[in-house]
Amino acid sequence: MSIRLEDALTAYGRFFSSTPTIAARAPGRVNIIGEHTDYNDGFVLPMAIEHDTLVLGVPREDGKLFLRAETLGRSAEAHIDKTVRSQEEPWTDYILGVADELKKLGQPLCGADLLILGDVPVGCGLSSSAALEMATLAFFEKAGAFQLEGSEAARLGQRVENDFLGLSTGIMDQFISRCGRAGHALFLDCRSYEFELVPVAFEHALFVIANTACPRGLTASKYNERVAECTGAVDSLRAAGGAGHKLRDYTLDDLMKIQGSLDEVNFRRARHVITENERTVQAKEAMESGALERLGELMNASDRSLQEDYEVTSPELDVLTALARDLPGCHGARMTGAGFGGCTINLVARNQVDVFCEALLAAYKKETGRQGEVYVSAPAEGAGASFLS
Ligand code: GLA
Protein backbone atom coordinates (compact mmCIF):
# COMPACT_ATOMS: atom_id res chain seq x y z
CA MET A 1 0.00 0.00 0.00
CA SER A 2 1.46 3.29 -1.03
CA ILE A 3 -0.52 5.43 1.44
CA ARG A 4 0.57 4.80 4.98
CA LEU A 5 -2.20 3.27 7.05
CA GLU A 6 -1.10 5.29 10.10
CA ASP A 7 -1.71 8.51 8.18
CA ALA A 8 -5.16 7.33 7.20
CA LEU A 9 -5.95 6.31 10.79
CA THR A 10 -4.83 9.70 12.03
CA ALA A 11 -7.04 11.46 9.49
CA TYR A 12 -9.96 9.23 10.49
CA GLY A 13 -9.51 9.96 14.18
CA ARG A 14 -9.27 13.67 13.49
CA PHE A 15 -12.53 13.71 11.56
CA PHE A 16 -14.70 11.10 13.29
CA SER A 17 -13.06 11.07 16.75
CA SER A 18 -13.07 7.28 16.64
CA THR A 19 -11.10 4.36 15.25
CA PRO A 20 -12.15 2.55 12.06
CA THR A 21 -12.85 -1.18 12.24
CA ILE A 22 -12.47 -1.97 8.53
CA ALA A 23 -9.83 -0.87 6.02
CA ALA A 24 -10.49 -1.45 2.33
CA ARG A 25 -8.26 -0.52 -0.57
CA ALA A 26 -8.21 -0.74 -4.35
CA PRO A 27 -5.56 0.28 -6.87
CA GLY A 28 -5.64 2.48 -9.96
CA ARG A 29 -4.46 0.94 -13.21
CA VAL A 30 -2.46 1.59 -16.31
CA ASN A 31 -3.39 -0.04 -19.58
CA ILE A 32 -0.39 -1.48 -21.41
CA ILE A 33 -2.34 -1.99 -24.63
CA GLY A 34 -5.91 -2.72 -25.82
CA GLU A 35 -7.48 0.72 -25.83
CA HIS A 36 -11.17 1.32 -26.52
CA THR A 37 -11.57 -2.38 -27.15
CA ASP A 38 -13.37 -3.41 -23.96
CA TYR A 39 -16.84 -2.09 -24.89
CA ASN A 40 -16.39 -3.82 -28.25
CA ASP A 41 -16.08 -7.19 -26.44
CA GLY A 42 -12.37 -7.26 -27.30
CA PHE A 43 -9.08 -7.77 -25.46
CA VAL A 44 -7.23 -5.56 -22.97
CA LEU A 45 -3.88 -5.87 -21.16
CA PRO A 46 -3.81 -3.59 -18.10
CA MET A 47 -1.92 -3.82 -14.81
CA ALA A 48 -2.84 -2.44 -11.39
CA ILE A 49 -0.48 0.24 -10.06
CA GLU A 50 0.97 1.07 -6.67
CA HIS A 51 -1.39 4.01 -6.22
CA ASP A 52 -4.43 3.22 -4.10
CA THR A 53 -7.72 4.48 -2.85
CA LEU A 54 -8.35 3.63 0.78
CA VAL A 55 -11.79 3.45 2.36
CA LEU A 56 -11.68 3.26 6.14
CA GLY A 57 -14.84 2.94 8.16
CA VAL A 58 -17.10 1.77 10.92
CA PRO A 59 -20.44 0.20 9.94
CA ARG A 60 -23.61 1.82 11.34
CA GLU A 61 -26.95 0.20 12.05
CA ASP A 62 -29.10 3.26 11.33
CA GLY A 63 -28.38 3.24 7.57
CA LYS A 64 -26.76 6.68 7.65
CA LEU A 65 -23.63 7.35 5.63
CA PHE A 66 -21.24 9.97 6.92
CA LEU A 67 -18.66 10.46 4.20
CA ARG A 68 -15.36 12.26 4.29
CA ALA A 69 -13.12 12.67 1.22
CA GLU A 70 -9.89 13.55 2.95
CA THR A 71 -7.90 14.27 -0.21
CA LEU A 72 -10.58 16.69 -1.42
CA GLY A 73 -11.23 18.13 2.03
CA ARG A 74 -14.97 17.57 1.51
CA SER A 75 -17.64 15.80 3.55
CA ALA A 76 -21.23 14.75 2.93
CA GLU A 77 -24.16 12.89 4.49
CA ALA A 78 -26.42 10.34 2.82
CA HIS A 79 -28.61 7.34 3.61
CA ILE A 80 -28.63 3.86 2.12
CA ASP A 81 -32.39 4.21 1.48
CA LYS A 82 -31.80 7.24 -0.70
CA THR A 83 -29.04 6.43 -3.15
CA VAL A 84 -29.18 9.33 -5.61
CA ARG A 85 -26.59 11.44 -7.40
CA SER A 86 -25.36 14.65 -5.85
CA GLN A 87 -24.82 17.89 -7.77
CA GLU A 88 -22.89 19.46 -4.90
CA GLU A 89 -20.68 16.51 -3.96
CA PRO A 90 -20.19 14.48 -7.16
CA TRP A 91 -17.46 12.34 -5.57
CA THR A 92 -20.18 10.67 -3.45
CA ASP A 93 -21.80 9.30 -6.63
CA TYR A 94 -19.27 6.46 -6.79
CA ILE A 95 -20.01 5.40 -3.22
CA LEU A 96 -23.78 5.75 -3.50
CA GLY A 97 -23.70 4.09 -6.91
CA VAL A 98 -22.04 1.02 -5.38
CA ALA A 99 -24.59 1.03 -2.53
CA ASP A 100 -27.41 1.29 -5.07
CA GLU A 101 -26.13 -1.69 -7.05
CA LEU A 102 -25.68 -3.77 -3.92
CA LYS A 103 -29.32 -3.10 -3.00
CA LYS A 104 -30.40 -4.22 -6.46
CA LEU A 105 -28.43 -7.44 -5.99
CA GLY A 106 -30.14 -7.96 -2.63
CA GLN A 107 -26.82 -8.01 -0.79
CA PRO A 108 -26.56 -6.84 2.82
CA LEU A 109 -25.85 -3.14 3.06
CA CYS A 110 -25.21 -0.99 6.11
CA GLY A 111 -24.69 2.65 6.91
CA ALA A 112 -21.15 3.70 7.81
CA ASP A 113 -18.77 6.44 8.85
CA LEU A 114 -16.37 6.39 5.92
CA LEU A 115 -13.15 8.22 5.22
CA ILE A 116 -11.70 8.11 1.72
CA LEU A 117 -8.07 8.82 1.08
CA GLY A 118 -6.03 8.11 -2.01
CA ASP A 119 -3.01 8.76 -4.14
CA VAL A 120 -4.36 7.70 -7.53
CA PRO A 121 -3.95 10.83 -9.65
CA VAL A 122 -7.47 12.02 -10.46
CA GLY A 123 -8.76 12.69 -13.97
CA CYS A 124 -5.71 11.49 -15.88
CA GLY A 125 -6.58 8.07 -17.17
CA LEU A 126 -5.34 5.98 -14.22
CA SER A 127 -8.84 4.99 -13.05
CA SER A 128 -9.24 6.77 -9.75
CA SER A 129 -13.00 6.31 -10.06
CA ALA A 130 -12.80 2.53 -10.53
CA ALA A 131 -10.44 2.40 -7.52
CA LEU A 132 -12.99 4.26 -5.40
CA GLU A 133 -15.80 1.96 -6.56
CA MET A 134 -13.84 -1.21 -5.89
CA ALA A 135 -12.55 -0.02 -2.51
CA THR A 136 -16.10 0.95 -1.48
CA LEU A 137 -17.37 -2.43 -2.61
CA ALA A 138 -14.62 -4.21 -0.67
CA PHE A 139 -15.67 -2.24 2.44
CA PHE A 140 -19.34 -3.23 2.14
CA GLU A 141 -18.42 -6.84 1.40
CA LYS A 142 -16.34 -7.03 4.57
CA ALA A 143 -19.01 -5.26 6.62
CA GLY A 144 -21.78 -7.51 5.26
CA ALA A 145 -19.73 -10.75 5.38
CA PHE A 146 -20.21 -11.62 1.72
CA GLN A 147 -17.91 -11.68 -1.29
CA LEU A 148 -18.78 -11.28 -4.92
CA GLU A 149 -16.91 -13.28 -7.52
CA GLY A 150 -14.27 -11.15 -9.33
CA SER A 151 -16.07 -10.52 -12.62
CA GLU A 152 -19.38 -9.95 -10.81
CA ALA A 153 -17.71 -7.30 -8.65
CA ALA A 154 -16.22 -5.64 -11.74
CA ARG A 155 -19.60 -5.72 -13.52
CA LEU A 156 -21.20 -4.06 -10.52
CA GLY A 157 -18.67 -1.22 -10.84
CA GLN A 158 -19.33 -0.99 -14.57
CA ARG A 159 -23.08 -0.66 -13.89
CA VAL A 160 -22.32 2.23 -11.53
CA GLU A 161 -20.65 3.99 -14.47
CA ASN A 162 -23.23 2.95 -17.08
CA ASP A 163 -26.50 3.21 -15.18
CA PHE A 164 -25.81 5.55 -12.26
CA LEU A 165 -23.43 7.97 -14.01
CA GLY A 166 -24.49 7.57 -17.64
CA LEU A 167 -21.03 6.75 -19.06
CA SER A 168 -20.91 3.92 -21.61
CA THR A 169 -17.58 2.61 -20.31
CA GLY A 170 -16.39 -0.97 -20.57
CA ILE A 171 -15.28 -3.40 -17.87
CA MET A 172 -11.50 -3.00 -17.97
CA ASP A 173 -10.88 -0.54 -15.13
CA GLN A 174 -13.00 -2.22 -12.49
CA PHE A 175 -11.80 -5.67 -13.53
CA ILE A 176 -8.11 -4.90 -13.11
CA SER A 177 -8.69 -2.90 -9.93
CA ARG A 178 -10.42 -5.92 -8.44
CA CYS A 179 -8.59 -8.87 -10.01
CA GLY A 180 -5.06 -7.52 -10.54
CA ARG A 181 -2.17 -9.53 -9.10
CA ALA A 182 1.20 -8.26 -7.90
CA GLY A 183 3.90 -8.76 -10.50
CA HIS A 184 1.41 -9.38 -13.30
CA ALA A 185 -0.51 -7.72 -16.07
CA LEU A 186 -3.92 -9.18 -16.86
CA PHE A 187 -4.96 -10.23 -20.36
CA LEU A 188 -8.75 -10.08 -20.37
CA ASP A 189 -11.29 -11.28 -22.87
CA CYS A 190 -13.99 -8.67 -22.30
CA ARG A 191 -16.69 -10.94 -23.73
CA SER A 192 -16.18 -14.09 -21.66
CA TYR A 193 -14.37 -12.42 -18.72
CA GLU A 194 -11.79 -15.17 -18.95
CA PHE A 195 -8.38 -13.83 -18.12
CA GLU A 196 -4.74 -14.81 -17.97
CA LEU A 197 -2.13 -13.33 -15.67
CA VAL A 198 0.94 -12.28 -17.63
CA PRO A 199 4.14 -11.83 -15.60
CA VAL A 200 5.75 -8.39 -15.94
CA ALA A 201 9.27 -9.48 -15.32
CA PHE A 202 11.55 -8.01 -17.93
CA GLU A 203 15.12 -8.18 -16.80
CA HIS A 204 16.02 -5.16 -18.87
CA ALA A 205 12.98 -2.87 -18.99
CA LEU A 206 10.32 -1.10 -16.93
CA PHE A 207 7.04 0.62 -17.66
CA VAL A 208 7.11 4.36 -17.00
CA ILE A 209 3.86 6.33 -16.76
CA ALA A 210 4.04 9.99 -17.78
CA ASN A 211 1.30 12.50 -16.99
CA THR A 212 0.61 15.41 -19.35
CA ALA A 213 -0.83 17.24 -16.32
CA CYS A 214 -3.56 18.46 -18.62
CA PRO A 215 -7.17 18.43 -17.56
CA ARG A 216 -9.22 16.20 -19.81
CA GLY A 217 -11.91 18.03 -21.73
CA LEU A 218 -15.36 16.70 -22.66
CA THR A 219 -14.23 13.14 -22.02
CA ALA A 220 -17.68 11.76 -21.23
CA SER A 221 -19.46 13.05 -24.31
CA LYS A 222 -16.60 12.21 -26.68
CA TYR A 223 -16.26 8.75 -25.12
CA ASN A 224 -19.96 8.04 -25.59
CA GLU A 225 -19.66 9.33 -29.17
CA ARG A 226 -16.91 6.75 -29.88
CA VAL A 227 -19.09 3.97 -28.45
CA ALA A 228 -21.93 5.06 -30.76
CA GLU A 229 -19.57 5.16 -33.78
CA CYS A 230 -18.53 1.57 -33.10
CA THR A 231 -22.18 0.55 -32.91
CA GLY A 232 -22.73 2.37 -36.21
CA ALA A 233 -19.92 0.39 -37.83
CA VAL A 234 -21.39 -2.88 -36.56
CA ASP A 235 -24.81 -1.90 -37.97
CA SER A 236 -23.21 -1.45 -41.40
CA LEU A 237 -21.35 -4.75 -41.14
CA ARG A 238 -24.58 -6.49 -40.22
CA ALA A 239 -26.48 -4.77 -43.02
CA ALA A 240 -23.87 -6.26 -45.36
CA GLY A 241 -24.62 -9.74 -44.05
CA GLY A 242 -22.39 -9.97 -40.96
CA ALA A 243 -23.74 -11.97 -38.03
CA GLY A 244 -21.67 -10.56 -35.15
CA HIS A 245 -23.03 -8.02 -32.68
CA LYS A 246 -19.72 -6.42 -31.73
CA LEU A 247 -16.57 -5.30 -33.59
CA ARG A 248 -14.79 -8.17 -31.85
CA ASP A 249 -16.60 -10.48 -34.29
CA TYR A 250 -15.11 -8.94 -37.43
CA THR A 251 -11.75 -9.06 -39.23
CA LEU A 252 -9.99 -6.36 -41.18
CA ASP A 253 -11.00 -8.23 -44.35
CA ASP A 254 -14.67 -8.01 -43.38
CA LEU A 255 -14.26 -4.29 -42.86
CA MET A 256 -12.35 -3.65 -46.08
CA LYS A 257 -15.11 -5.36 -48.06
CA ILE A 258 -17.66 -2.76 -47.01
CA GLN A 259 -15.35 0.26 -46.95
CA GLY A 260 -17.17 1.89 -49.89
CA SER A 261 -20.55 1.80 -48.20
CA LEU A 262 -19.40 2.68 -44.69
CA ASP A 263 -19.29 6.17 -43.22
CA GLU A 264 -15.64 7.27 -43.39
CA VAL A 265 -15.37 8.13 -39.67
CA ASN A 266 -17.02 4.89 -38.57
CA PHE A 267 -14.65 3.01 -40.89
CA ARG A 268 -11.60 4.44 -39.15
CA ARG A 269 -13.06 3.82 -35.69
CA ALA A 270 -13.70 0.18 -36.59
CA ARG A 271 -10.24 -0.19 -38.13
CA HIS A 272 -8.70 0.96 -34.86
CA VAL A 273 -10.69 -1.50 -32.77
CA ILE A 274 -10.11 -4.48 -35.06
CA THR A 275 -6.36 -3.87 -35.39
CA GLU A 276 -6.00 -3.01 -31.68
CA ASN A 277 -7.49 -6.38 -30.76
CA GLU A 278 -4.85 -8.06 -32.93
CA ARG A 279 -2.08 -5.95 -31.40
CA THR A 280 -3.23 -6.81 -27.90
CA VAL A 281 -3.05 -10.56 -28.53
CA GLN A 282 0.40 -10.08 -30.07
CA ALA A 283 1.55 -7.87 -27.19
CA LYS A 284 0.63 -10.57 -24.70
CA GLU A 285 2.79 -13.04 -26.65
CA ALA A 286 5.62 -10.51 -26.84
CA MET A 287 5.46 -10.00 -23.07
CA GLU A 288 5.48 -13.72 -22.43
CA SER A 289 8.56 -14.22 -24.57
CA GLY A 290 10.31 -11.08 -23.31
CA ALA A 291 10.35 -9.56 -26.82
CA LEU A 292 10.82 -5.94 -25.78
CA GLU A 293 11.40 -4.49 -29.24
CA ARG A 294 8.24 -6.14 -30.53
CA LEU A 295 6.19 -4.97 -27.58
CA GLY A 296 7.48 -1.43 -28.08
CA GLU A 297 6.56 -1.53 -31.78
CA LEU A 298 3.05 -2.67 -30.93
CA MET A 299 2.69 0.15 -28.41
CA ASN A 300 3.81 2.69 -31.01
CA ALA A 301 1.40 1.24 -33.57
CA SER A 302 -1.43 1.37 -31.05
CA ASP A 303 -0.72 5.03 -30.41
CA ARG A 304 -0.67 5.88 -34.11
CA SER A 305 -4.03 4.18 -34.53
CA LEU A 306 -5.45 6.06 -31.53
CA GLN A 307 -4.17 9.33 -33.00
CA GLU A 308 -5.20 8.88 -36.60
CA ASP A 309 -8.13 6.47 -36.64
CA TYR A 310 -9.74 6.77 -33.22
CA GLU A 311 -8.79 10.42 -32.65
CA VAL A 312 -8.68 10.31 -28.87
CA THR A 313 -5.23 11.76 -28.25
CA SER A 314 -4.55 15.43 -27.48
CA PRO A 315 -1.74 17.77 -28.60
CA GLU A 316 0.01 17.30 -25.24
CA LEU A 317 -0.27 13.50 -25.39
CA ASP A 318 1.18 13.55 -28.91
CA VAL A 319 4.08 15.76 -27.80
CA LEU A 320 4.81 13.50 -24.84
CA THR A 321 4.84 10.27 -26.85
CA ALA A 322 6.91 11.79 -29.67
CA LEU A 323 9.48 13.16 -27.22
CA ALA A 324 9.66 9.81 -25.43
CA ARG A 325 10.33 7.88 -28.64
CA ASP A 326 13.31 10.11 -29.38
CA LEU A 327 14.97 9.42 -26.05
CA PRO A 328 17.61 6.70 -25.59
CA GLY A 329 16.28 3.49 -24.10
CA CYS A 330 12.63 3.99 -25.10
CA HIS A 331 11.22 0.88 -26.79
CA GLY A 332 7.74 2.30 -27.29
CA ALA A 333 5.27 4.91 -26.06
CA ARG A 334 1.52 5.32 -26.24
CA MET A 335 -1.33 7.18 -24.64
CA THR A 336 -3.19 5.13 -22.05
CA GLY A 337 -6.78 5.12 -20.81
CA ALA A 338 -9.70 6.91 -22.41
CA GLY A 339 -7.51 9.67 -23.88
CA PHE A 340 -8.34 13.32 -24.58
CA GLY A 341 -5.57 14.17 -22.08
CA GLY A 342 -4.16 12.22 -19.16
CA CYS A 343 -1.20 9.85 -19.25
CA THR A 344 1.14 7.93 -21.51
CA ILE A 345 2.85 4.60 -20.87
CA ASN A 346 6.42 4.01 -21.99
CA LEU A 347 8.52 0.88 -22.14
CA VAL A 348 12.02 1.94 -21.15
CA ALA A 349 15.36 0.17 -20.74
CA ARG A 350 15.85 -0.39 -17.03
CA ASN A 351 19.28 1.16 -16.88
CA GLN A 352 18.05 4.31 -18.63
CA VAL A 353 14.89 4.96 -16.63
CA ASP A 354 16.22 7.77 -14.43
CA VAL A 355 17.79 9.64 -17.32
CA PHE A 356 14.66 9.04 -19.41
CA CYS A 357 12.31 10.48 -16.78
CA GLU A 358 14.42 13.56 -16.25
CA ALA A 359 14.95 14.24 -19.95
CA LEU A 360 11.28 13.64 -20.79
CA LEU A 361 10.01 16.07 -18.17
CA ALA A 362 12.53 18.72 -19.21
CA ALA A 363 11.73 18.40 -22.92
CA TYR A 364 7.97 18.41 -22.25
CA LYS A 365 8.26 21.53 -20.13
CA LYS A 366 10.30 23.23 -22.81
CA GLU A 367 7.83 22.38 -25.54
CA THR A 368 4.52 22.95 -23.72
CA GLY A 369 5.38 25.06 -20.68
CA ARG A 370 3.71 22.38 -18.55
CA GLN A 371 5.18 20.52 -15.61
CA GLY A 372 4.43 16.85 -16.26
CA GLU A 373 4.86 14.01 -13.78
CA VAL A 374 6.27 10.50 -14.03
CA TYR A 375 5.42 7.37 -12.04
CA VAL A 376 7.30 4.10 -12.11
CA SER A 377 5.15 1.36 -10.65
CA ALA A 378 5.44 -2.38 -10.31
CA PRO A 379 2.21 -4.28 -11.08
CA ALA A 380 0.15 -4.21 -7.88
CA GLU A 381 -2.41 -6.44 -6.15
CA GLY A 382 -6.16 -5.93 -6.71
CA ALA A 383 -8.71 -4.71 -4.17
CA GLY A 384 -9.07 -6.12 -0.67
CA ALA A 385 -10.33 -5.36 2.82
CA SER A 386 -9.48 -6.40 6.34
CA PHE A 387 -10.69 -5.92 9.90
CA LEU A 388 -8.48 -3.66 11.98
CA SER A 389 -7.79 -4.95 15.42
C1 GLA B 1 -11.85 4.25 -19.88
C2 GLA B 1 -12.99 3.27 -19.67
C3 GLA B 1 -12.55 1.84 -20.02
C4 GLA B 1 -11.91 1.78 -21.40
C5 GLA B 1 -10.86 2.87 -21.57
C6 GLA B 1 -10.34 2.95 -22.98
O1 GLA B 1 -10.83 4.00 -18.99
O2 GLA B 1 -13.44 3.31 -18.34
O3 GLA B 1 -13.67 0.99 -19.92
O4 GLA B 1 -12.88 1.84 -22.40
O5 GLA B 1 -11.36 4.15 -21.22
O6 GLA B 1 -9.66 1.78 -23.31
GROMACS .gro file of N, CA and C and ligand atoms in nm, residues 29 31 34-39 127 169-173 223 337-338, ligand 1:
model
   63
   29ARG      N    1  -0.504   0.185  -1.221
   29ARG     CA    2  -0.446   0.094  -1.321
   29ARG      C    3  -0.383   0.172  -1.434
   31ASN      N    4  -0.316   0.094  -1.852
   31ASN     CA    5  -0.339  -0.004  -1.958
   31ASN      C    6  -0.216  -0.011  -2.047
   34GLY      N    7  -0.451  -0.226  -2.571
   34GLY     CA    8  -0.591  -0.272  -2.582
   34GLY      C    9  -0.680  -0.157  -2.540
   35GLU      N   10  -0.676  -0.050  -2.622
   35GLU     CA   11  -0.748   0.072  -2.583
   35GLU      C   12  -0.877   0.087  -2.663
   36HIS      N   13  -0.983   0.118  -2.592
   36HIS     CA   14  -1.117   0.132  -2.652
   36HIS      C   15  -1.162   0.001  -2.719
   37THR      N   16  -1.115  -0.107  -2.665
   37THR     CA   17  -1.157  -0.238  -2.715
   37THR      C   18  -1.257  -0.304  -2.621
   38ASP      N   19  -1.258  -0.264  -2.494
   38ASP     CA   20  -1.337  -0.341  -2.396
   38ASP      C   21  -1.487  -0.336  -2.425
   39TYR      N   22  -1.539  -0.216  -2.462
   39TYR     CA   23  -1.684  -0.209  -2.489
   39TYR      C   24  -1.719  -0.264  -2.627
  127SER      N   25  -0.768   0.566  -1.366
  127SER     CA   26  -0.884   0.499  -1.305
  127SER      C   27  -0.902   0.523  -1.156
  169THR      N   28  -1.891   0.323  -2.042
  169THR     CA   29  -1.758   0.261  -2.031
  169THR      C   30  -1.764   0.109  -2.028
  170GLY      N   31  -1.650   0.048  -2.059
  170GLY     CA   32  -1.639  -0.097  -2.057
  170GLY      C   33  -1.600  -0.148  -1.918
  171ILE      N   34  -1.550  -0.271  -1.916
  171ILE     CA   35  -1.528  -0.340  -1.787
  171ILE      C   36  -1.383  -0.335  -1.740
  172MET      N   37  -1.293  -0.285  -1.826
  172MET     CA   38  -1.150  -0.300  -1.797
  172MET      C   39  -1.107  -0.245  -1.661
  173ASP      N   40  -1.146  -0.121  -1.630
  173ASP     CA   41  -1.088  -0.054  -1.513
  173ASP      C   42  -1.126  -0.124  -1.383
  223TYR      N   43  -1.636   1.020  -2.534
  223TYR     CA   44  -1.626   0.875  -2.512
  223TYR      C   45  -1.754   0.809  -2.562
  337GLY      N   46  -0.548   0.474  -2.137
  337GLY     CA   47  -0.678   0.512  -2.081
  337GLY      C   48  -0.770   0.567  -2.188
  338ALA      N   49  -0.870   0.642  -2.145
  338ALA     CA   50  -0.970   0.691  -2.241
  338ALA      C   51  -0.912   0.790  -2.340
  390GLA     C1   52  -1.185   0.425  -1.988
  390GLA     C2   53  -1.299   0.327  -1.967
  390GLA     C3   54  -1.255   0.184  -2.002
  390GLA     C4   55  -1.191   0.178  -2.140
  390GLA     C5   56  -1.086   0.287  -2.157
  390GLA     C6   57  -1.034   0.295  -2.298
  390GLA     O1   58  -1.083   0.400  -1.899
  390GLA     O2   59  -1.344   0.331  -1.834
  390GLA     O3   60  -1.367   0.099  -1.992
  390GLA     O4   61  -1.288   0.184  -2.240
  390GLA     O5   62  -1.136   0.415  -2.122
  390GLA     O6   63  -0.966   0.178  -2.331
   0.00000   0.00000   0.00000
